[in-house]
Short mmCIF file of C-alpha atoms and ligand atoms in Angstrom, two decimals:
data_model
loop_
_atom_site.label_atom_id
_atom_site.label_comp_id
_atom_site.label_asym_id
_atom_site.label_seq_id
_atom_site.Cartn_x
_atom_site.Cartn_y
_atom_site.Cartn_z
CA UNK G 29 -0.45 0.02 0.25
CA UNK G 30 1.59 3.45 -1.15
CA UNK G 31 2.05 6.32 0.46
CA UNK G 32 -0.48 9.12 1.11
CA UNK G 33 0.19 11.62 -1.36
CA UNK G 34 -2.68 14.19 -1.96
CA UNK G 35 -0.30 15.99 -4.23
CA UNK G 36 0.80 13.83 -6.70
CA UNK G 37 -2.68 13.51 -9.29
CA UNK G 38 -2.58 17.53 -9.09
CA UNK G 39 1.05 17.58 -10.51
CA UNK G 40 0.53 20.75 -11.44
CA UNK G 41 -1.30 21.90 -9.05
CA UNK G 42 -0.16 20.64 -5.43
CA UNK G 43 -2.47 20.70 -2.45
CA UNK G 44 0.15 22.89 0.24
CA UNK G 45 -1.68 21.83 3.15
CA UNK G 46 -2.56 18.35 1.83
CA UNK G 47 1.08 17.42 0.77
CA UNK G 48 1.75 18.30 5.23
CA UNK G 49 0.53 15.62 5.97
CA UNK G 50 1.32 13.27 2.99
CA UNK G 51 4.50 12.20 5.20
CA UNK G 52 2.35 11.02 7.88
CA UNK G 53 -0.36 9.08 7.17
CA UNK G 54 -1.17 6.01 5.52
CA UNK G 55 -3.68 5.41 2.15
CA UNK G 56 -6.81 4.05 2.85
CA UNK G 57 -7.73 0.70 3.14
CA UNK G 58 -9.18 -0.51 -0.28
CA UNK G 59 -11.17 -3.46 -1.64
CA UNK G 60 -8.89 -5.23 -3.54
CA UNK G 61 -5.78 -4.97 -1.95
CA UNK G 62 -2.05 -3.48 -2.46
CA UNK G 63 -2.69 -2.30 -6.52
CA UNK G 64 -4.79 0.04 -4.43
CA UNK G 65 -3.86 3.38 -7.19
CA UNK G 66 -3.18 6.71 -5.22
CA UNK G 67 -5.82 7.67 -3.12
CA UNK G 68 -5.00 10.75 -4.69
CA UNK G 69 -5.79 9.60 -8.59
CA UNK G 70 -9.02 8.06 -7.30
CA UNK G 71 -10.19 11.72 -5.87
CA UNK G 72 -9.19 12.62 -9.17
CA UNK G 73 -11.22 10.64 -11.15
CA UNK G 74 -14.56 12.25 -9.35
CA UNK G 75 -16.51 14.58 -11.18
CA UNK G 76 -16.89 17.01 -8.45
CA UNK G 77 -14.21 19.03 -5.57
CA UNK G 78 -13.83 16.57 -3.41
CA UNK G 79 -11.78 16.73 0.26
CA UNK G 80 -10.33 14.01 3.03
CA UNK G 81 -10.30 15.47 6.34
CA UNK G 82 -8.81 13.40 9.18
CA UNK G 83 -11.93 12.60 11.60
CA UNK G 84 -9.18 13.30 15.00
CA UNK G 85 -8.07 17.21 14.93
CA UNK G 86 -9.98 17.68 11.03
CA UNK G 87 -7.42 18.84 8.73
CA UNK G 88 -6.81 18.47 5.48
CA UNK G 89 -4.83 16.07 4.29
CA UNK G 90 -5.86 14.95 0.60
CA UNK G 91 -7.27 16.83 -1.74
CA UNK G 92 -8.35 16.67 -5.97
CA UNK G 93 -7.59 19.35 -8.57
CA UNK G 94 -11.29 20.36 -8.70
CA UNK G 95 -11.14 21.07 -4.68
CA UNK G 96 -8.02 22.75 -5.46
CA UNK G 97 -9.93 25.00 -8.37
CA UNK G 98 -12.40 26.13 -6.27
CA UNK G 99 -11.77 26.22 -3.08
CA UNK G 100 -7.87 26.43 -3.05
CA UNK G 101 -7.97 30.01 -2.26
CA UNK G 102 -9.96 30.15 1.09
CA UNK G 103 -7.67 30.38 3.52
CA UNK G 104 -9.51 28.00 6.11
CA UNK G 105 -9.78 25.59 3.23
CA UNK G 106 -6.97 23.44 5.36
CA UNK G 107 -9.11 22.61 8.27
CA UNK G 108 -12.78 21.23 7.78
CA UNK G 109 -14.58 23.40 10.85
CA UNK G 110 -12.91 26.12 9.50
CA UNK G 111 -14.15 25.79 6.11
CA UNK G 112 -17.69 25.17 7.54
CA UNK G 113 -17.79 28.22 9.69
CA UNK G 114 -16.09 30.03 6.72
CA UNK G 115 -18.66 28.81 4.21
CA UNK G 116 -21.71 28.67 6.28
CA UNK G 117 -20.94 30.20 9.65
CA UNK G 118 -21.21 26.51 11.85
CA UNK G 119 -18.53 24.21 11.80
CA UNK G 120 -20.52 21.22 12.80
CA UNK G 121 -20.13 18.42 9.63
CA UNK G 122 -24.02 17.81 8.95
CA UNK G 123 -23.92 14.18 8.07
CA UNK G 124 -26.62 15.81 5.76
CA UNK G 125 -26.57 17.24 2.49
CA UNK G 126 -26.94 20.62 2.95
CA UNK G 127 -27.19 23.48 0.50
CA UNK G 128 -24.57 26.98 1.05
CA UNK G 129 -23.72 29.94 -0.56
CA UNK G 130 -19.81 30.25 -0.60
CA UNK G 131 -18.82 33.50 -0.59
CA UNK G 132 -15.31 33.19 -2.20
CA UNK G 133 -16.63 33.00 -5.31
CA UNK G 134 -20.18 33.70 -5.25
CA UNK G 135 -21.30 29.96 -6.15
CA UNK G 136 -23.54 27.50 -4.80
CA UNK G 137 -22.47 23.92 -3.75
CA UNK G 138 -23.76 20.94 -2.07
CA UNK G 139 -22.00 19.28 0.65
CA UNK G 140 -22.35 16.09 1.24
CA UNK G 141 -19.74 14.05 4.18
CA UNK G 142 -19.21 10.73 4.02
CA UNK G 143 -17.13 8.21 6.26
CA UNK G 144 -13.50 7.10 5.18
CA UNK G 145 -12.54 4.20 6.95
CA UNK G 146 -8.03 4.06 6.91
CA UNK G 147 -5.09 2.30 8.43
CA UNK G 148 -4.25 5.21 10.58
CA UNK G 149 -7.48 6.76 11.56
CA UNK G 150 -9.97 7.39 10.37
CA UNK G 151 -11.47 10.35 7.88
CA UNK G 152 -14.36 12.30 6.02
CA UNK G 153 -15.02 12.50 2.59
CA UNK G 154 -16.57 16.15 1.22
CA UNK G 155 -17.95 16.34 -1.38
CA UNK G 156 -19.04 19.40 -3.45
CA UNK G 157 -21.20 19.84 -5.78
CA UNK G 158 -21.48 23.18 -7.81
CA UNK G 159 -25.83 23.53 -7.60
CA UNK G 160 -25.68 27.19 -9.18
CA UNK G 161 -27.49 27.16 -12.08
CA UNK G 162 -30.29 25.04 -9.91
CA UNK G 163 -29.93 27.44 -7.84
CA UNK G 164 -30.50 29.81 -10.68
CA UNK G 165 -33.21 28.42 -12.24
CA UNK G 166 -35.30 27.68 -9.83
CA UNK G 167 -34.40 32.23 -8.76
CA UNK G 168 -35.68 33.30 -12.20
CA UNK G 169 -39.26 30.84 -12.55
CA UNK G 170 -39.54 32.83 -9.17
CA UNK G 171 -39.52 35.82 -10.85
CA UNK G 172 -41.04 34.90 -13.75
CA UNK G 173 -43.89 33.37 -11.55
CA UNK G 174 -44.23 36.44 -9.33
CA UNK G 175 -43.84 38.63 -12.27
CA UNK G 176 -46.56 36.30 -14.09
CA UNK G 177 -49.04 36.47 -11.21
CA UNK G 178 -48.59 40.61 -10.98
CA UNK G 179 -49.38 40.69 -14.34
CA UNK G 180 -52.32 38.55 -14.38
CA UNK G 181 -53.72 40.71 -11.11
CA UNK G 182 -53.55 43.70 -13.75
CA UNK G 183 -54.82 42.55 -16.20
CA UNK G 184 -58.22 40.70 -13.98
CA UNK G 185 -57.82 43.85 -12.48
CA UNK G 186 -57.67 46.08 -15.84
CA UNK G 187 -60.71 44.14 -17.67
CA UNK G 188 -63.12 44.70 -14.83
CA UNK G 189 -61.60 48.51 -14.81
CA UNK G 190 -61.67 49.14 -18.36
CA UNK G 191 -65.80 47.57 -18.01
CA UNK G 192 -66.70 49.30 -15.28
CA UNK G 193 -65.02 52.23 -16.33
CA UNK G 194 -67.04 52.06 -19.68
CA UNK G 195 -69.94 52.36 -18.15
CA UNK G 196 -69.73 54.61 -15.08
CA UNK G 197 -68.44 57.17 -17.95
CA UNK G 198 -71.60 58.53 -19.20
CA UNK G 199 -73.92 58.29 -16.23
CA UNK G 200 -70.84 60.53 -14.38
CA UNK G 201 -70.99 63.29 -17.35
CA UNK G 202 -75.01 63.25 -16.79
CA UNK G 203 -74.56 64.20 -12.81
CA UNK G 204 -72.31 66.41 -13.31
CA UNK G 205 -74.46 68.35 -16.24
CA UNK G 206 -77.17 68.41 -13.42
CA UNK G 207 -75.06 69.41 -10.69
CA UNK G 208 -74.00 71.92 -13.13
CA UNK G 209 -77.72 73.13 -13.52
CA UNK G 210 -78.86 72.38 -10.37
CA UNK G 211 -76.04 75.03 -8.94
CA UNK G 212 -77.20 77.97 -11.54
CA UNK G 213 -81.20 77.78 -10.74
CA UNK G 214 -79.62 77.69 -7.12
CA UNK G 215 -77.60 81.16 -7.36
CA UNK G 216 -80.12 82.43 -10.07
CA UNK G 217 -82.50 81.87 -6.46
CA UNK G 218 -80.41 83.40 -4.11
CA UNK G 219 -79.63 80.07 -1.89
CA UNK G 220 -80.81 77.93 0.14
CA UNK G 221 -76.59 78.00 0.75
CA UNK G 222 -77.02 74.87 2.57
CA UNK G 223 -78.15 73.11 -1.04
CA UNK G 224 -75.32 75.24 -2.75
CA UNK G 225 -72.91 73.40 -0.14
CA UNK G 226 -74.67 70.53 -1.04
CA UNK G 227 -74.53 70.24 -4.49
CA UNK G 228 -70.41 72.15 -4.36
CA UNK G 229 -69.34 68.87 -2.30
CA UNK G 230 -71.46 66.28 -4.81
CA UNK G 231 -69.57 67.40 -7.77
CA UNK G 232 -66.55 67.67 -5.76
CA UNK G 233 -67.56 63.66 -6.40
CA UNK G 234 -67.92 63.29 -9.14
CA UNK G 235 -65.63 65.08 -10.64
CA UNK G 236 -63.17 62.99 -9.21
CA UNK G 237 -64.65 59.64 -9.60
CA UNK G 238 -64.90 61.04 -13.50
CA UNK G 239 -60.75 61.75 -12.72
CA UNK G 240 -60.08 58.19 -10.78
CA UNK G 241 -61.72 56.84 -13.83
CA UNK G 242 -59.98 58.56 -16.42
CA UNK G 243 -56.66 57.37 -14.66
CA UNK G 244 -57.38 53.98 -14.34
CA UNK G 245 -58.09 53.70 -18.33
CA UNK G 246 -54.65 55.52 -18.52
CA UNK G 247 -53.53 52.82 -16.96
CA UNK G 248 -55.17 50.04 -18.51
CA UNK G 249 -54.27 51.24 -22.29
CA UNK G 250 -50.45 50.86 -20.91
CA UNK G 251 -49.50 54.33 -21.05
CA UNK G 252 -47.40 55.37 -18.03
CA UNK G 253 -48.82 56.70 -14.94
CA UNK G 254 -47.45 60.27 -14.52
CA UNK G 255 -45.13 60.08 -11.99
CA UNK G 256 -43.61 63.00 -9.79
CA UNK G 257 -42.93 64.62 -7.15
CA UNK G 258 -46.21 64.93 -4.91
CA UNK G 259 -46.97 66.17 -0.81
CA UNK G 260 -48.76 63.32 0.80
CA UNK G 261 -50.33 65.73 3.00
CA UNK G 262 -51.85 66.86 -0.57
CA UNK G 263 -52.89 63.14 -1.23
CA UNK G 264 -54.57 63.04 2.82
CA UNK G 265 -56.45 66.27 2.47
CA UNK G 266 -58.19 65.97 -0.80
CA UNK G 267 -59.44 62.15 0.20
CA UNK G 268 -60.27 63.36 3.43
CA UNK G 269 -61.97 66.21 2.37
CA UNK G 270 -64.29 64.18 0.15
CA UNK G 271 -65.16 61.56 3.67
CA UNK G 272 -65.61 64.43 5.75
CA UNK G 273 -69.65 64.34 5.35
CA UNK G 274 -69.38 60.87 5.81
CA UNK G 275 -67.20 60.61 8.59
CA UNK G 276 -69.01 63.04 10.20
CA UNK G 277 -72.72 61.28 9.44
CA UNK G 278 -71.12 58.73 12.08
CA UNK G 279 -69.60 61.07 14.74
CA UNK G 280 -66.70 59.69 13.88
CA UNK G 281 -62.90 61.71 14.46
CA UNK G 282 -60.47 61.34 12.31
CA UNK G 283 -56.89 62.64 13.15
CA UNK G 284 -54.13 63.30 10.32
CA UNK G 285 -50.84 62.88 12.21
CA UNK G 286 -47.48 63.36 9.29
CA UNK G 287 -44.04 64.01 10.46
CA UNK G 288 -42.89 67.31 10.42
CA UNK G 289 -41.08 67.71 7.24
CA UNK G 290 -41.96 64.39 5.96
CA UNK G 291 -40.88 64.08 2.14
CA UNK G 292 -42.59 63.88 -0.69
CA UNK G 293 -43.29 60.77 -2.64
CA UNK G 294 -42.86 59.97 -5.55
CA UNK G 295 -46.05 58.27 -7.78
CA UNK G 296 -49.09 59.25 -9.60
CA UNK G 297 -50.89 61.00 -7.39
CA UNK G 298 -54.65 60.25 -8.54
CA UNK G 299 -53.50 56.81 -7.97
CA UNK G 300 -52.41 57.31 -4.58
CA UNK G 301 -56.07 59.27 -3.66
CA UNK G 302 -57.68 55.57 -5.14
CA UNK G 303 -55.65 53.70 -2.84
CA UNK G 304 -56.20 56.21 0.41
CA UNK G 305 -59.53 56.85 -0.42
CA UNK G 306 -59.97 52.72 -0.34
CA UNK G 307 -58.32 52.09 2.58
CA UNK G 308 -60.38 54.82 4.47
CA UNK G 309 -63.57 54.07 3.67
CA UNK G 310 -62.83 50.08 4.39
CA UNK G 311 -61.89 51.73 8.00
CA UNK G 312 -64.94 53.68 8.10
CA UNK G 313 -66.53 50.82 7.55
CA UNK G 314 -65.76 48.63 9.83
CA UNK G 315 -66.20 50.80 12.69
CA UNK G 316 -70.06 51.39 11.60
CA UNK G 317 -71.27 48.98 14.41
CA UNK G 318 -69.13 50.08 17.00
CA UNK G 319 -70.38 52.25 19.59
CA UNK G 320 -69.95 56.08 19.51
CA UNK G 321 -67.24 56.70 21.08
CA UNK G 322 -64.89 54.08 19.88
CA UNK G 323 -64.80 55.96 16.00
CA UNK G 324 -62.00 56.93 15.92
CA UNK G 325 -59.53 56.96 12.83
CA UNK G 326 -56.04 57.62 12.15
CA UNK G 327 -54.50 58.60 8.89
CA UNK G 328 -50.30 58.22 10.28
CA UNK G 329 -47.27 59.24 7.50
CA UNK G 330 -43.74 58.24 8.95
CA UNK G 331 -40.61 57.28 7.03
CA UNK G 332 -39.84 54.65 7.54
CA UNK G 333 -36.43 52.21 8.64
CA UNK G 334 -35.79 51.05 5.25
CA UNK G 335 -36.20 55.66 4.14
CA UNK G 336 -39.27 55.18 2.15
CA UNK G 337 -42.70 56.36 2.92
CA UNK G 338 -44.96 54.53 5.43
CA UNK G 339 -48.92 55.47 5.04
CA UNK G 340 -51.06 53.27 7.90
CA UNK G 341 -54.76 54.01 8.00
CA UNK G 342 -55.97 52.42 11.67
CA UNK G 343 -59.31 51.90 12.87
CA UNK G 344 -60.60 51.14 16.50
CA UNK G 345 -63.18 47.93 13.86
CA UNK G 346 -63.76 44.67 13.98
CA UNK G 347 -60.36 43.48 12.78
CA UNK G 348 -60.05 40.23 10.58
CA UNK G 349 -59.73 36.92 12.06
CA UNK G 350 -56.43 35.35 11.22
CA UNK G 351 -58.46 33.06 8.40
CA UNK G 352 -59.95 36.44 6.67
CA UNK G 353 -56.27 37.97 6.88
CA UNK G 354 -55.02 34.99 4.45
CA UNK G 355 -56.95 35.99 2.07
CA UNK G 356 -57.37 39.56 2.18
CA UNK G 357 -55.52 40.43 -0.99
CA UNK G 358 -56.80 38.14 -3.52
CA UNK G 359 -59.37 39.14 -5.41
CA UNK G 360 -62.63 38.42 -5.29
CA UNK G 361 -62.65 38.22 -1.46
CA UNK G 362 -65.45 40.06 0.35
CA UNK G 363 -67.14 40.00 4.14
CA UNK G 364 -69.56 42.28 3.63
CA UNK G 365 -73.54 41.77 1.86
CA UNK G 366 -72.72 43.69 -0.45
CA UNK G 367 -68.85 44.25 -1.59
CA UNK G 368 -67.35 43.40 -4.46
CA UNK G 369 -63.59 42.59 -3.04
CA UNK G 370 -61.58 43.89 -5.74
CA UNK G 371 -61.49 47.38 -3.47
CA UNK G 372 -57.71 45.89 -1.77
CA UNK G 373 -56.42 44.24 -4.78
CA UNK G 374 -56.27 46.78 -6.98
CA UNK G 375 -54.96 48.32 -3.90
CA UNK G 376 -51.91 45.83 -4.31
CA UNK G 377 -51.66 46.25 -7.79
CA UNK G 378 -51.08 50.07 -7.89
CA UNK G 379 -49.03 49.76 -4.81
CA UNK G 380 -46.91 47.42 -6.34
CA UNK G 381 -46.74 49.47 -9.31
CA UNK G 382 -45.04 51.63 -7.43
CA UNK G 383 -42.52 49.72 -6.09
CA UNK G 384 -44.37 49.64 -2.82
CA UNK G 385 -46.05 47.49 -0.54
CA UNK G 386 -49.46 46.55 0.93
CA UNK G 387 -50.28 45.17 4.41
CA UNK G 388 -52.19 44.24 7.30
CA UNK G 389 -52.02 44.62 11.15
CA UNK G 390 -53.86 44.08 14.11
CA UNK G 391 -54.06 47.31 15.56
CA UNK G 392 -53.09 47.36 19.72
CA UNK G 393 -55.78 48.00 21.67
CA UNK G 394 -58.13 46.71 18.96
CA UNK G 395 -58.57 47.42 14.75
CA UNK G 396 -56.63 47.25 12.08
CA UNK G 397 -53.72 48.86 10.24
CA UNK G 398 -53.69 49.27 6.65
CA UNK G 399 -51.19 49.76 5.56
CA UNK G 400 -48.75 51.59 1.93
CA UNK G 401 -45.19 52.67 1.08
CA UNK G 402 -44.37 54.86 -1.20
CA UNK G 403 -40.96 55.51 -2.90
CA UNK G 404 -39.97 59.08 -1.21
CA UNK G 405 -39.17 61.57 -5.15
CA UNK G 406 -36.26 62.63 -3.12
CA UNK G 407 -33.52 62.70 -7.33
CA UNK G 408 -36.28 60.99 -8.74
CA UNK G 409 -38.83 63.54 -9.88
P1 ADP J 207 -64.92 45.15 -0.21
O1 ADP J 207 -64.85 46.56 0.67
O2 ADP J 207 -65.41 44.77 -1.47
O3 ADP J 207 -65.30 43.58 0.55
P2 ADP J 207 -62.37 44.43 -0.31
O4 ADP J 207 -61.14 44.13 -0.94
O5 ADP J 207 -62.08 45.81 -0.28
O6 ADP J 207 -63.31 44.95 -1.31
O7 ADP J 207 -61.95 44.48 0.99
C1 ADP J 207 -61.79 43.09 1.46
C2 ADP J 207 -62.42 42.34 2.54
O8 ADP J 207 -61.45 42.89 4.10
C3 ADP J 207 -64.07 42.93 3.66
O9 ADP J 207 -64.98 42.80 3.35
C4 ADP J 207 -63.00 43.53 4.44
O10 ADP J 207 -63.09 41.60 4.95
C5 ADP J 207 -61.84 43.50 4.88
N1 ADP J 207 -61.08 44.40 5.06
C6 ADP J 207 -60.91 45.48 4.96
N2 ADP J 207 -61.01 46.52 5.41
C7 ADP J 207 -60.99 46.07 6.18
C8 ADP J 207 -60.53 47.18 7.52
N3 ADP J 207 -60.40 48.35 8.33
N4 ADP J 207 -60.99 46.20 8.30
C9 ADP J 207 -61.58 45.02 8.66
N5 ADP J 207 -61.75 44.08 7.16
C10 ADP J 207 -61.47 44.71 6.93
#
């Protein structure tokens, strides 16, 4: 049985650390007797990176050429625990294959440890199979699937929006015309002032609805929405004004709490208004059945830890069961008898289009928090 010569089969690239051990150890026993080829030649015949470590002190005993090519530049490769710590932060050689991301070359490996009996102490045999291609394919499938999901959500929402926009545009234009006519009549008759105020409020609502619809139509026609720098205070002001009458009717307090000097958001104003309107409306609806003293709504705006603008609509309504939370953003999920269940799905598409995130959290002390993030406009608009 010959000497263990780790460098022998890697003639043009000897394994320096392995060579230091070579003189002290014997080649591991091999079925078939003395005609065994040098140990490293066996390792070299394996088509993956392969190395043997002493079982007792974990020192590298032999390595094939491929191992030296792929791991030789890692100073930790000469000792098993140090190598493992360098690759996955934990020094234990797991008997189960594990997948690691090697920091020194950015590749993914499946590591597998096997035991190898030898004359002078057992060896631990490491094979490291490069699985980067499989991981990359999986990753790209995942992003592809996410994109597809996003597009199909946009498409189903888009088709519905196109139909709705078409159906609603005509009656809305007629409503605005009738309101203008009524305003003229009230003006000629010199009052009453309450009617005039109500007609103005109704016209503002109808005009907002028209603006939303025409923007949705643009969006559906795949035209670029208009993203610019906008102050959250203006967006929130418009939305809360639209809902003021409904809030008064329900004796509901609305608190707008924006952090001082909040940077502008980079967004399509009407689309974000639509999202906020939807969330605030849902919050108001959730508080219909709770005692009036409890009906308190808070709209918060702040910069979050990631530097994005975060808007939070916090209510004291009935909240959501764990089961409902899971389906919350799926199209057509509704718990209302007259609900369509597309509001939150549309909000999510709009917010994702803006590179933001729509989220739900239970509110401390009862109720819900629906929120979204938007990029800030600094340096973009
Ligand atoms: P819709 O209002 O037509 O039901 P949405 O997509 O806007 O559609 O909302 C879906 C469902 O999410 C609602 O039916 C309701 O069950 C739940 N939900 C939304 N907002 C709230 C909220 N603030 N509090 C409790 N439940 C809510």
